[in-house]
Coordinates of C-alpha atoms and ligand atoms in Angstrom, one line a residue:
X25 CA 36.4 -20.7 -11.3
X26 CA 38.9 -18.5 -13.7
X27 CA 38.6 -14.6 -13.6
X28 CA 38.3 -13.2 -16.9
X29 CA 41.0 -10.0 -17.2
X30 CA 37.7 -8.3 -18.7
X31 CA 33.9 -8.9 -18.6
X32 CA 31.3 -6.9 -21.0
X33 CA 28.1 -6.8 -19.9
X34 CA 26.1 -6.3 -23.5
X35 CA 26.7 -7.4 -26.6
X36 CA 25.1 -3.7 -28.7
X37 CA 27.6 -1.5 -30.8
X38 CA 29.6 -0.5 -27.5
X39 CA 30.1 -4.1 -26.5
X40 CA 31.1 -5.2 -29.9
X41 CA 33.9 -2.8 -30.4
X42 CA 35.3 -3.5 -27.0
X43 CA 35.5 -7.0 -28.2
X44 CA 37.4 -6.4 -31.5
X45 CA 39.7 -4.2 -29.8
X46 CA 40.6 -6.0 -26.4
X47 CA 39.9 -9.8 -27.6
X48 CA 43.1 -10.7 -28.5
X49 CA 45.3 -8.8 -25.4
X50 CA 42.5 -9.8 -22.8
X51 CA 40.8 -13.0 -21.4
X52 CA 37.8 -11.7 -21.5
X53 CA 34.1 -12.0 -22.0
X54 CA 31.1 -10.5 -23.7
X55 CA 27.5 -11.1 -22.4
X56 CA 24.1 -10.5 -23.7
X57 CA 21.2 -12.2 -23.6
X58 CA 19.3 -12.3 -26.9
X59 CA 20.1 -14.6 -29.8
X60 CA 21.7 -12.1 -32.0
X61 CA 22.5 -8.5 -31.9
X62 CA 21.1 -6.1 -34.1
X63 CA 21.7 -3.9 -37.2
X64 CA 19.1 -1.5 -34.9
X65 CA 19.2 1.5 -37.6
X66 CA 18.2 -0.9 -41.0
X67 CA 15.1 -2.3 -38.3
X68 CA 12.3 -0.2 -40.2
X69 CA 13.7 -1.0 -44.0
X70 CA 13.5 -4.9 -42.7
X71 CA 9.5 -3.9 -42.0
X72 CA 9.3 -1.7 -45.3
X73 CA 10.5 -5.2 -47.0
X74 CA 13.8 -3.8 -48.8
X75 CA 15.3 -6.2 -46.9
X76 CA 14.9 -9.7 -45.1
X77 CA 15.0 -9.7 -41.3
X78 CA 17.6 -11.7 -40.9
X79 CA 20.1 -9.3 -42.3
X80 CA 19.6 -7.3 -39.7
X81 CA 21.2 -10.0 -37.2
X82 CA 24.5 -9.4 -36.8
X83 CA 27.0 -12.1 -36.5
X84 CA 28.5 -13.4 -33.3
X85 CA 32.1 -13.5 -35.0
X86 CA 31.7 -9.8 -34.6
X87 CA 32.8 -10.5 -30.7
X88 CA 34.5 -14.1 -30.9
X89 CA 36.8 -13.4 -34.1
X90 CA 39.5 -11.6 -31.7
X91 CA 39.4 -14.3 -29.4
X92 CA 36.5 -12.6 -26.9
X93 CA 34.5 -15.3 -25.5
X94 CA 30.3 -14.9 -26.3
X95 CA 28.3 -15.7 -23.2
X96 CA 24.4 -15.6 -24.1
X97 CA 23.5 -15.2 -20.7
X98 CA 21.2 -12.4 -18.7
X99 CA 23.2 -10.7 -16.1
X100 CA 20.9 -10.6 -12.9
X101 CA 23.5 -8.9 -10.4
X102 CA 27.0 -7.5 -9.9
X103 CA 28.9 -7.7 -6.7
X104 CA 31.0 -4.9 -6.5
X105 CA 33.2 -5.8 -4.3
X106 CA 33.7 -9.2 -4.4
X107 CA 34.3 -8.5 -8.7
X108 CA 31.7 -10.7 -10.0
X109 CA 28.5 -11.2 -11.9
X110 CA 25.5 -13.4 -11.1
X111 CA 24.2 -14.8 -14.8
X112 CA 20.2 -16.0 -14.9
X113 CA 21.1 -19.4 -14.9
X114 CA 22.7 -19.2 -12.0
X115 CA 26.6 -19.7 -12.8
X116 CA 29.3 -16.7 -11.0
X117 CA 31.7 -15.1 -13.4
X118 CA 34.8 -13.3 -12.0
X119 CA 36.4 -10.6 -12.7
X120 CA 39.4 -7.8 -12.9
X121 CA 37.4 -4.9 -14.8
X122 CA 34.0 -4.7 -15.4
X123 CA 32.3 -2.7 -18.6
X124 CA 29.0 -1.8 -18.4
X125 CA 27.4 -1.2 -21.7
X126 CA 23.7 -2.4 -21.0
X127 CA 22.6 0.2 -23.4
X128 CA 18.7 1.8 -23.3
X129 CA 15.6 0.5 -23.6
X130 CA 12.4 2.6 -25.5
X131 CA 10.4 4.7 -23.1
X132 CA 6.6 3.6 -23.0
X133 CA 4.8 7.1 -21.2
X134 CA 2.1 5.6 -18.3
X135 CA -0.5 7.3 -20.1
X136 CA -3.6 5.4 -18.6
X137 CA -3.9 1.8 -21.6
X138 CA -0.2 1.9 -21.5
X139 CA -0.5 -2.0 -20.8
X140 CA -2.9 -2.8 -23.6
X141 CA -1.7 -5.4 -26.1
X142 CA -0.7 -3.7 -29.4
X143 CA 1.2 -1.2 -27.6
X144 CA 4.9 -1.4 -28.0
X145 CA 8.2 0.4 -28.2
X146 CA 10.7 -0.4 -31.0
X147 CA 14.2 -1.9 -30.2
X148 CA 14.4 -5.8 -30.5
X149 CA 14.5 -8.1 -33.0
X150 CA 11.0 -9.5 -31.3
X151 CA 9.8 -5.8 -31.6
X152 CA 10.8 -5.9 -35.1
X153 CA 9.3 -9.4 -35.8
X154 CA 6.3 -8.5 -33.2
X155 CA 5.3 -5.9 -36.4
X156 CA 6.3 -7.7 -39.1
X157 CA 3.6 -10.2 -38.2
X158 CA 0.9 -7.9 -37.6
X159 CA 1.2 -6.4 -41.0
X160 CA 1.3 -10.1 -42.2
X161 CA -1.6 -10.5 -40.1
X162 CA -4.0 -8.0 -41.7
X163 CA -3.0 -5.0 -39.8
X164 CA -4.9 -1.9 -41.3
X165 CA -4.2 1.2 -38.9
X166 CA -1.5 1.9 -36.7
X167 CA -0.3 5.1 -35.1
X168 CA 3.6 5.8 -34.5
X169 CA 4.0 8.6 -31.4
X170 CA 7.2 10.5 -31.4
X171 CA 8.4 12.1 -35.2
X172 CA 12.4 11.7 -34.0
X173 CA 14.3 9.5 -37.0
X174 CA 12.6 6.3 -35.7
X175 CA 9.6 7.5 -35.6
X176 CA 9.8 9.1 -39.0
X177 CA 11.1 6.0 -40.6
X178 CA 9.2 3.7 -39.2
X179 CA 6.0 5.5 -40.1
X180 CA 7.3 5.2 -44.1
X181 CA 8.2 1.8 -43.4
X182 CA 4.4 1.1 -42.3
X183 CA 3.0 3.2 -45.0
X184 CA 4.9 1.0 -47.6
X185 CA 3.2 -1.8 -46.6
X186 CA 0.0 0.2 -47.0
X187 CA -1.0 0.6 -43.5
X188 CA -2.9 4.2 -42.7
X189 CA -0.4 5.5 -39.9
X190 CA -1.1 8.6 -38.0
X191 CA 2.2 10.3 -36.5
X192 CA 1.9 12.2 -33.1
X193 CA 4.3 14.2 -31.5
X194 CA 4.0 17.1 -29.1
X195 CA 6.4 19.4 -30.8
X196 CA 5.1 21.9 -33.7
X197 CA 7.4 20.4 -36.3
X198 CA 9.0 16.4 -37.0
X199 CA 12.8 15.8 -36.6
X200 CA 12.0 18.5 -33.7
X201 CA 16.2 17.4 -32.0
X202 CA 17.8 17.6 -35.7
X203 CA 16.2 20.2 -37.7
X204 CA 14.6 24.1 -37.2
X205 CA 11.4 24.7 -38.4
X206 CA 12.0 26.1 -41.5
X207 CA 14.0 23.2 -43.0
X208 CA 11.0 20.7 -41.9
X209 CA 8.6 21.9 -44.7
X210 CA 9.6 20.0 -47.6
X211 CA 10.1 16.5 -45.8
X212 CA 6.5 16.9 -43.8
X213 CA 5.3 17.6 -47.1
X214 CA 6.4 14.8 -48.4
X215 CA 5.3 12.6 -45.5
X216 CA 1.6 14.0 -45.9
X217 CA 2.4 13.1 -49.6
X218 CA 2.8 10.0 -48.5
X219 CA -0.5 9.8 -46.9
X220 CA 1.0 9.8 -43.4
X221 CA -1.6 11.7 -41.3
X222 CA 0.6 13.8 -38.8
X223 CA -0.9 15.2 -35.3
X224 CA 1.9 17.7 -34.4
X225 CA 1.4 19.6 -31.5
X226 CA -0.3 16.8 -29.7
X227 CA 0.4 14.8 -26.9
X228 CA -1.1 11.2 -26.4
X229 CA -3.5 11.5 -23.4
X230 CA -5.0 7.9 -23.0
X231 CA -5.1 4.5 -25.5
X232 CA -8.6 2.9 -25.4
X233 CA -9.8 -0.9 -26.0
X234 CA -10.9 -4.0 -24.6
X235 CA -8.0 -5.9 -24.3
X236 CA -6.2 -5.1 -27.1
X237 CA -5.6 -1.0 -27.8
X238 CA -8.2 0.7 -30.6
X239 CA -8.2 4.0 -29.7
X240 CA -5.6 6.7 -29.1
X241 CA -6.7 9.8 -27.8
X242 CA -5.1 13.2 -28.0
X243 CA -4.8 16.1 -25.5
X244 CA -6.7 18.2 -27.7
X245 CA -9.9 15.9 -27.2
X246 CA -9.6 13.8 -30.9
X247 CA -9.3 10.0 -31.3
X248 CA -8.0 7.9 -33.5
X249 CA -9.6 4.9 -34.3
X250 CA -7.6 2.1 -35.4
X251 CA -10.3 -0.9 -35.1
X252 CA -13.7 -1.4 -33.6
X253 CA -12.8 -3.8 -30.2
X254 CA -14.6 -7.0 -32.1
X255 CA -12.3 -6.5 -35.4
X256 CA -10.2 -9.4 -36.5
X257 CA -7.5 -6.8 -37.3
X258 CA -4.8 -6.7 -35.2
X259 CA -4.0 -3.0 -33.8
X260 CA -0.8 -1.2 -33.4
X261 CA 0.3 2.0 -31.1
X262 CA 4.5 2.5 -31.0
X263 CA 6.0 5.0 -29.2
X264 CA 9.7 6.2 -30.0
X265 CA 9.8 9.1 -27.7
X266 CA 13.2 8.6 -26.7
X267 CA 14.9 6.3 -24.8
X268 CA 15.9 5.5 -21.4
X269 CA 19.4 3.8 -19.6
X270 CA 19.1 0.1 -19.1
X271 CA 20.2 0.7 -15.2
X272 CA 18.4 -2.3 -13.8
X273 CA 21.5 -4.2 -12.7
X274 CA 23.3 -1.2 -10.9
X275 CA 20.8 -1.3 -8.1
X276 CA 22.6 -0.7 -4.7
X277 CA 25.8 -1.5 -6.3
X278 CA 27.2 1.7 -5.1
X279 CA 27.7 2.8 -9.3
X280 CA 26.9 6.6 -9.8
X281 CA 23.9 6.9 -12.0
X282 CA 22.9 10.5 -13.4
X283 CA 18.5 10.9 -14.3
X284 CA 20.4 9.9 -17.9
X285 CA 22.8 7.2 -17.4
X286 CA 25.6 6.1 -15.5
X287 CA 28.1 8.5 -14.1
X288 CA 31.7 8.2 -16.2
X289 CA 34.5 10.4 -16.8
X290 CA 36.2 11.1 -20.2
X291 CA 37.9 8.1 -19.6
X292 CA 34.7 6.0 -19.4
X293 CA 35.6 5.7 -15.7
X294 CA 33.1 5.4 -12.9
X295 CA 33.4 6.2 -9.7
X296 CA 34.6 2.4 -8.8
X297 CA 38.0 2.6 -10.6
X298 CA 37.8 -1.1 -11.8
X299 CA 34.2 -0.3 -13.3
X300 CA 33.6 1.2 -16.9
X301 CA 30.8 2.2 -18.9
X302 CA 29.8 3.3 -22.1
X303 CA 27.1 3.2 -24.9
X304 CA 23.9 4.4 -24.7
X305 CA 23.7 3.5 -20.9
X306 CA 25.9 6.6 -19.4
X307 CA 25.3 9.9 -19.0
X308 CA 27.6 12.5 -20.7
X309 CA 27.8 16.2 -21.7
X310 CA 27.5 18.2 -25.2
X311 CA 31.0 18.6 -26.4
X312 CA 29.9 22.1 -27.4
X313 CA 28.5 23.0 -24.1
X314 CA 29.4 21.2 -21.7
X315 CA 26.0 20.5 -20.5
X316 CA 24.6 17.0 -20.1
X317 CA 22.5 16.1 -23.6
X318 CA 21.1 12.8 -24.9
X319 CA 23.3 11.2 -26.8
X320 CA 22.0 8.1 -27.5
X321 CA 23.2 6.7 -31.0
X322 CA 25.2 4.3 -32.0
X323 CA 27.6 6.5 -33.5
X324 CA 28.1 8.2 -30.0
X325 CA 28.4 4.7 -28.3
X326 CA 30.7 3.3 -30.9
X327 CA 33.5 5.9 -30.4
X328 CA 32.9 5.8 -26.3
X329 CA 34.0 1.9 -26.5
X330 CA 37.0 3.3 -28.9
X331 CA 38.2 5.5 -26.2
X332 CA 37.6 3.0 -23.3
X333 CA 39.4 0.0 -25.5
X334 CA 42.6 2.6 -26.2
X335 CA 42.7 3.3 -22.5
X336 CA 42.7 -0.3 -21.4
X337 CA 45.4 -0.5 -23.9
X338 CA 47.3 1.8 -21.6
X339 CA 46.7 5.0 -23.7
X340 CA 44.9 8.2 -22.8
X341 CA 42.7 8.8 -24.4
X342 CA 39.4 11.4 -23.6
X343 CA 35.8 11.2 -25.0
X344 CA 34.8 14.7 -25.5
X345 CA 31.4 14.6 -25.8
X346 CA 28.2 14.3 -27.9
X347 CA 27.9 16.4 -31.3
X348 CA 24.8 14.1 -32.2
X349 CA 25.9 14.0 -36.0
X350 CA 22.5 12.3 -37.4
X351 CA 20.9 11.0 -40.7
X352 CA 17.8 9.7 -42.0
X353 CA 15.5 9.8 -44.7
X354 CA 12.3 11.0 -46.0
X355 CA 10.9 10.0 -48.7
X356 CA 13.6 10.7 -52.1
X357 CA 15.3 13.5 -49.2
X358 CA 18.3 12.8 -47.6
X359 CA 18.0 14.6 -44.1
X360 CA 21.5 15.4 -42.1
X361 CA 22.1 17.4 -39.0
X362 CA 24.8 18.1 -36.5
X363 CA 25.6 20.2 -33.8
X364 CA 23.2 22.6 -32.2
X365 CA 19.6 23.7 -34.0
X366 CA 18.7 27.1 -33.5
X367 CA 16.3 26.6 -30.6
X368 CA 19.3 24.3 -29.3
X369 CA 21.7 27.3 -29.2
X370 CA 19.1 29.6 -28.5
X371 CA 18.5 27.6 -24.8
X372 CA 22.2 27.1 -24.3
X373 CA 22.3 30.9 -24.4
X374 CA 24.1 31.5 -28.1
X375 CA 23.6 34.6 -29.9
X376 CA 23.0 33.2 -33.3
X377 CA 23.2 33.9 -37.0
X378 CA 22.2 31.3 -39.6
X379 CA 23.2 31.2 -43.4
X380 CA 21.3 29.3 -46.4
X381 CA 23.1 27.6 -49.0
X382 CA 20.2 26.4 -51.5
X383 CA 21.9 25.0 -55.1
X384 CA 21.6 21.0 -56.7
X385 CA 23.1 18.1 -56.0
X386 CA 24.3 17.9 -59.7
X387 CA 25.7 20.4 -62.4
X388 CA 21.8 21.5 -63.3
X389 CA 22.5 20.3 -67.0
X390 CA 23.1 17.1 -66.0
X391 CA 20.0 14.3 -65.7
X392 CA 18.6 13.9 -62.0
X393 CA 19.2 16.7 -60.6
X394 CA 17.9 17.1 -57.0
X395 CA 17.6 20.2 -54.9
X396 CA 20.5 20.5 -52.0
X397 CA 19.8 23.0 -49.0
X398 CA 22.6 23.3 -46.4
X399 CA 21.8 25.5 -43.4
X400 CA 24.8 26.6 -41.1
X401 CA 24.4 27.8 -37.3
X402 CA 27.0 29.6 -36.2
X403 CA 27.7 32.3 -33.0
X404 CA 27.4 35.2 -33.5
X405 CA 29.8 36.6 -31.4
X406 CA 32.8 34.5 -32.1
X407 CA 31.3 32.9 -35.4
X408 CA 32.7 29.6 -35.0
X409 CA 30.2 27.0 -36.7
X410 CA 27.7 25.2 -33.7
X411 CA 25.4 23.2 -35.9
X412 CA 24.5 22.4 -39.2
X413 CA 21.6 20.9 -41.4
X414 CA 21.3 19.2 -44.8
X415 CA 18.7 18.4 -47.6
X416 CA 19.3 17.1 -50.3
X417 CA 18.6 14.6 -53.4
X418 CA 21.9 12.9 -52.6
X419 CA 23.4 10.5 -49.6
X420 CA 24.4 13.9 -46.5
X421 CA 26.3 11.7 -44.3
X422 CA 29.6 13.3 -45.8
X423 CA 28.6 16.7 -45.6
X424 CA 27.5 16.3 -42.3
X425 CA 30.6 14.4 -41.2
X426 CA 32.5 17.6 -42.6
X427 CA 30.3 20.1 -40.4
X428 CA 30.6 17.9 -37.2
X429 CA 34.9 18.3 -38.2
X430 CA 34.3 22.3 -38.9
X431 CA 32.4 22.2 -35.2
X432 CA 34.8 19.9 -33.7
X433 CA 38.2 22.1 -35.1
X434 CA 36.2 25.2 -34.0
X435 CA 36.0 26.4 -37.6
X436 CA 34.3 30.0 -37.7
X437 CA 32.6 31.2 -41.0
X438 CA 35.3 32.3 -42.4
X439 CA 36.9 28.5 -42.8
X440 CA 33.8 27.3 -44.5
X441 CA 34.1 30.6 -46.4
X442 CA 37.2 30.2 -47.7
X443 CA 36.8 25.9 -48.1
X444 CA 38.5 24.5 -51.2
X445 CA 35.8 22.2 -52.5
X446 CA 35.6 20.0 -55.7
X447 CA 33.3 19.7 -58.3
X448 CA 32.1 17.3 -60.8
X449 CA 28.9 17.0 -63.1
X450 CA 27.3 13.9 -61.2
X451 CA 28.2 14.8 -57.8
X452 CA 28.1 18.5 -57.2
X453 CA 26.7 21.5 -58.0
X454 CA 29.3 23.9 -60.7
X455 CA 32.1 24.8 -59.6
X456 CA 31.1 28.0 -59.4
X457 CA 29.7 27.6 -56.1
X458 CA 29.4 25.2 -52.9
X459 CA 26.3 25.1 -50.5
X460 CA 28.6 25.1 -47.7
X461 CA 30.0 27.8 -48.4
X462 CA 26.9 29.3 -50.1
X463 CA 25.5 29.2 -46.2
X464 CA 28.7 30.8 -44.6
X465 CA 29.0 33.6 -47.1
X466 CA 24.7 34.7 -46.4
X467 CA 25.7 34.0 -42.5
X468 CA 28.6 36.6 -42.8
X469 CA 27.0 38.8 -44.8
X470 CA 24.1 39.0 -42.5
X471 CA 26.6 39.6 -39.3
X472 CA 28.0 42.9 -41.3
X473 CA 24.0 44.3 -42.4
X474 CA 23.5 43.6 -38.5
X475 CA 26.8 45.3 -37.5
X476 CA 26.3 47.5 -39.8
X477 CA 22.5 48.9 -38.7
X478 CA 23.8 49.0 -35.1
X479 CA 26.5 51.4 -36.2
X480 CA 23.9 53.4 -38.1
X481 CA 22.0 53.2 -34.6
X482 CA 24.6 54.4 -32.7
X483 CA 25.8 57.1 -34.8
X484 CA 21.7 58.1 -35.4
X485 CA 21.2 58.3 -31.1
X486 CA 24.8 60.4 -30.8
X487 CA 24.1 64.0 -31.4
X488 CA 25.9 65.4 -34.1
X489 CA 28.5 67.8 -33.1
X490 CA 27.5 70.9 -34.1
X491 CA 30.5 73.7 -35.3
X492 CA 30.6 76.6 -32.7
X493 CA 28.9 74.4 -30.0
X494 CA 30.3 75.5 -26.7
X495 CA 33.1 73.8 -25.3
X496 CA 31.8 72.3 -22.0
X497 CA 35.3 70.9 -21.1
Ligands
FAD15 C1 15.2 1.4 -34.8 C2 16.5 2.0 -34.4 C3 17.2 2.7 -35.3 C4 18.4 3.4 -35.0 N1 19.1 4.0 -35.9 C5 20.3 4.6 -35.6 C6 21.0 5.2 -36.6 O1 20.6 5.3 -37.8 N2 22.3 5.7 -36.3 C7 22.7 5.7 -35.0 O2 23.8 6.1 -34.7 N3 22.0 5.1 -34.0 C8 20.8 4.5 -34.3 N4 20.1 3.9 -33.3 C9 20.5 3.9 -31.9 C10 21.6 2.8 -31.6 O3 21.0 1.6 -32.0 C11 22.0 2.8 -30.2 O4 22.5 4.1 -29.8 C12 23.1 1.8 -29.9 O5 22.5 0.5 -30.2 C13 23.6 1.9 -28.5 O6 24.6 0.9 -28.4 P1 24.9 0.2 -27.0 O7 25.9 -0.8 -27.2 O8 25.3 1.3 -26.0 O9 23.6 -0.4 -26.4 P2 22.6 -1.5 -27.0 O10 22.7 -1.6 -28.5 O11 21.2 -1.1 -26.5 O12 23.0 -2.8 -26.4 C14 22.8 -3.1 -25.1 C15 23.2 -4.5 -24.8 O13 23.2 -4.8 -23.4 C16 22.5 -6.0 -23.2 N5 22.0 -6.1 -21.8 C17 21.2 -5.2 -21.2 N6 21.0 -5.6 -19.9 C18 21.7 -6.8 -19.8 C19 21.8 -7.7 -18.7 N7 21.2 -7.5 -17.5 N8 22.6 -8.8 -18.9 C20 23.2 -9.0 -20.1 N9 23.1 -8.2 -21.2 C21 22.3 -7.1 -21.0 C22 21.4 -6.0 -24.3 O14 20.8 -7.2 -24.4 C23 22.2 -5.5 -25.5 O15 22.9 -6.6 -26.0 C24 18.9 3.3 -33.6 C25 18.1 2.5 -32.7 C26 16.9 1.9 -33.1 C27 16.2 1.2 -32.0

């Protein structure tokens, strides 16, 4: 049998890009089992309806138009070394490099009705059909546990279809990794809007039923009832709590793994120098602090394969880590963060000062105008810029693309300070003024009323000196 120069082992985002950058300089091969792989992030508007499930399948000339062969195959075992695979149907595939990009599968909590049918993470195309069908087939009540952007939109998604969806999650506030506190009200308040019930603050202690789940209780004692056990309605409990590394096939390989992934340098080298990994399935550090964070978005695994394709390519190139740039939606709100929250930099031991930047999207004469709130995070010490977070009436991706460039160049307040913005009727506030900049200018003026009162402190605990006070010299 041939050895292929290069073998892939999963066909997500990370696998993808390998393949459209390596396909036509390598013999080499992408695996993955299912039938198509996905367009993960537009999964909940496919349940809302906006759009038909099958544009969410992406096609396979995504891997074979550079030449990348597309094997749909399960992996079962590597042999290290001896360089080869062992696929589920029972073929051998050499090779010279091996990339691991196996990705992560949903965590389900082993709360005691884990098992029950109805209960379910969300990551598949059969998840996403798997939900589909039960609103088809009469489902009334569901409950969505964990109010991270999945959970958030899939909750919408669910209410669209007019389900009654209670959210759970064990933090005070939703979009508890992306936002502080104070920039959740107006989006919970649209979700309650909504009619969303939300039971923050709460952990999921036990899910009840028969066979299938119709109960979810809560640590603080309260159930949710989503169907008597004889209904005909189908029931629905999904948890997006997070994710974890799809590590199944590195099993006494002799592969570093970390508690969050596989072990790579910025190279997306293991510690078997013919072995790679990247995507969602490694383990790597904040690029901010060094210290290992979840990571585990596409746009994180995306430009890992970039780095790991360049290197191949005989470049060298280094990843430098997770910022966790991140969008959703809530309702008519564009939600954007990046960077480090306050709690965030708080735990990773920042002295922090904030600013606000609250104007419109839109010259306020103009029809449409929506309300834009930027919120910057910066050290207070050095006041470079650590994290970031958008709302607004308009698309944020943009703005927080620029913040995640002010982190990344180690902008301090005065950069975003002194930016050089533009400004036109439909798409910005007047020129007289930027949010960005709105933010840096409150976060520097509050660093000079605090240096300021610590001055005043100072000079209130030194004694005055006093004229014909003794000289004690
Ligand atoms: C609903 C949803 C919405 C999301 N929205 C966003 C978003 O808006 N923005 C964003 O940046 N990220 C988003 N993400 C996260 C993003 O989808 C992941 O970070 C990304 O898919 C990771 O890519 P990956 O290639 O590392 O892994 P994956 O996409 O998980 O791919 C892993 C591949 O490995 C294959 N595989 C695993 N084991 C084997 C085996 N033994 N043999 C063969 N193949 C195997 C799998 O079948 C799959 O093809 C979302 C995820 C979900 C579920």
């Amino acid at each position: 049998m041939s050895t292929k120069d290069i073998i892939v082992i999963g066909g997500g985002p990370a696998g993808i890009t390998l393949a459209k950058r390596l396909g036509r300089h390598f013999d080499m091969a992408v695996i993955r089992p299912e039938p198509h792989s996905m367009i993960y992030c537009a999964m909940p508007y496919a349940i809302e309806g906006l759009l038909p499930p099958e544009k969410t399948f992406k096609k396979d000339e995504l891997v074979t138009a550079s030449g990348a062969e597309l094997i749909r195959e399960h992996v079962t075992s590597i042999n290290v070394p001896e360089k080869y695979v062992v696929l589920e149907s029972g073929g051998i595939l050499h090779f010279q490099r091996l990339v691991i990009a196996t990705g992560a599968i949903p965590l389900i909590p082993q709360v005691p009705g884990a098992r029950l049918e109805g209960v379910m993470g969300f990551k598949t195309q059969e998840d996403m059909e798997t939900i589909i069908n039960l609103c088809r087939n009469g489902l009334r009540n569901a409950v969505v546990v964990g109010a991270g952007a999945i959970g958030v939109e899939l909750v919408q998604a669910l209410r669209t279809r007019n389900i009654q969806v209670t959210l759970v999650d064990m933090l005070p506030t939703i979009l508890g990794n992306m936002l502080d506190e104070d920039m959740t009200t107006a989006p919970t308040e649209i979700l309650a809007r909504e009619g969303i019930q939300l039971a923050l603050s709460r952990r999921v202690s036990a899910l009840e039923g028969s066979s299938r789940v119709s109960r979810v209780l809560l640590d603080n004692g309260q159930a949710i009832e989503l169907e008597p056990d004889d209904s005909e309605h189908p029931t629905l409990v999904v948890f997006c709590v997070g994710v974890r590394p799809e590590l199944t096939l590195l099993k006494d390989t002799g592969i570093e793994v970390g508690p969050t992934g596989i072990l790579v340098d910025g190279r997306m080298q293991t510690n078997i120098p013919y072995v790679y990994a990247c995507g969602d399935c490694v383990q790597f550090k904040s690029a901010l602090t060094g210290e290992v964070i979840s990571g585990k978005l596409a746009t994180n695994a995306v430009p890992m394969a970039k780095v790991l394709a360049a290197n191949l390519l005989g470049e060298d190139r280094v990843y430098p880590g997770f910022y966790n740039g991140a969008a959703t939606k809530i309702g008519e709100v564009y939600v954007g963060s990046t960077g480090l929250t306050v709690s965030a930099a708080s735990r990773a031991g920042f002295n922090v000062v904030t600013g606000m930047g609250k104007l419109f999207t839109r010259f306020p004469v103009m029809p449409d105008v929506r309300p834009l709130t930027v919120k910057l995070v910066a050290d207070a010490s050095s006041r470079r810029i650590i994290g970031g977070q958008i709302l607004s009436g308009a698309p944020v991706t943009t703005q927080v693309d620029l913040l995640t460039l002010a982190i990344q160049k180690k902008c301090v307040l005065e950069d975003i300070r002194d930016l050089s913005y533009s400004a036109q009727p439909y798409q910005s506030f007047f020129p007289a003024n930027n949010a960005m900049v709105m933010a840096a200018e409150q976060a520097l003026k509050a660093l000079r009323t605090q240096s300021e009162l610590s001055e005043n402190n100072e000079r209130e605990q030194t004694p005055p000196l006093t004229v014909g006070q003794p000289d004690r010299s």
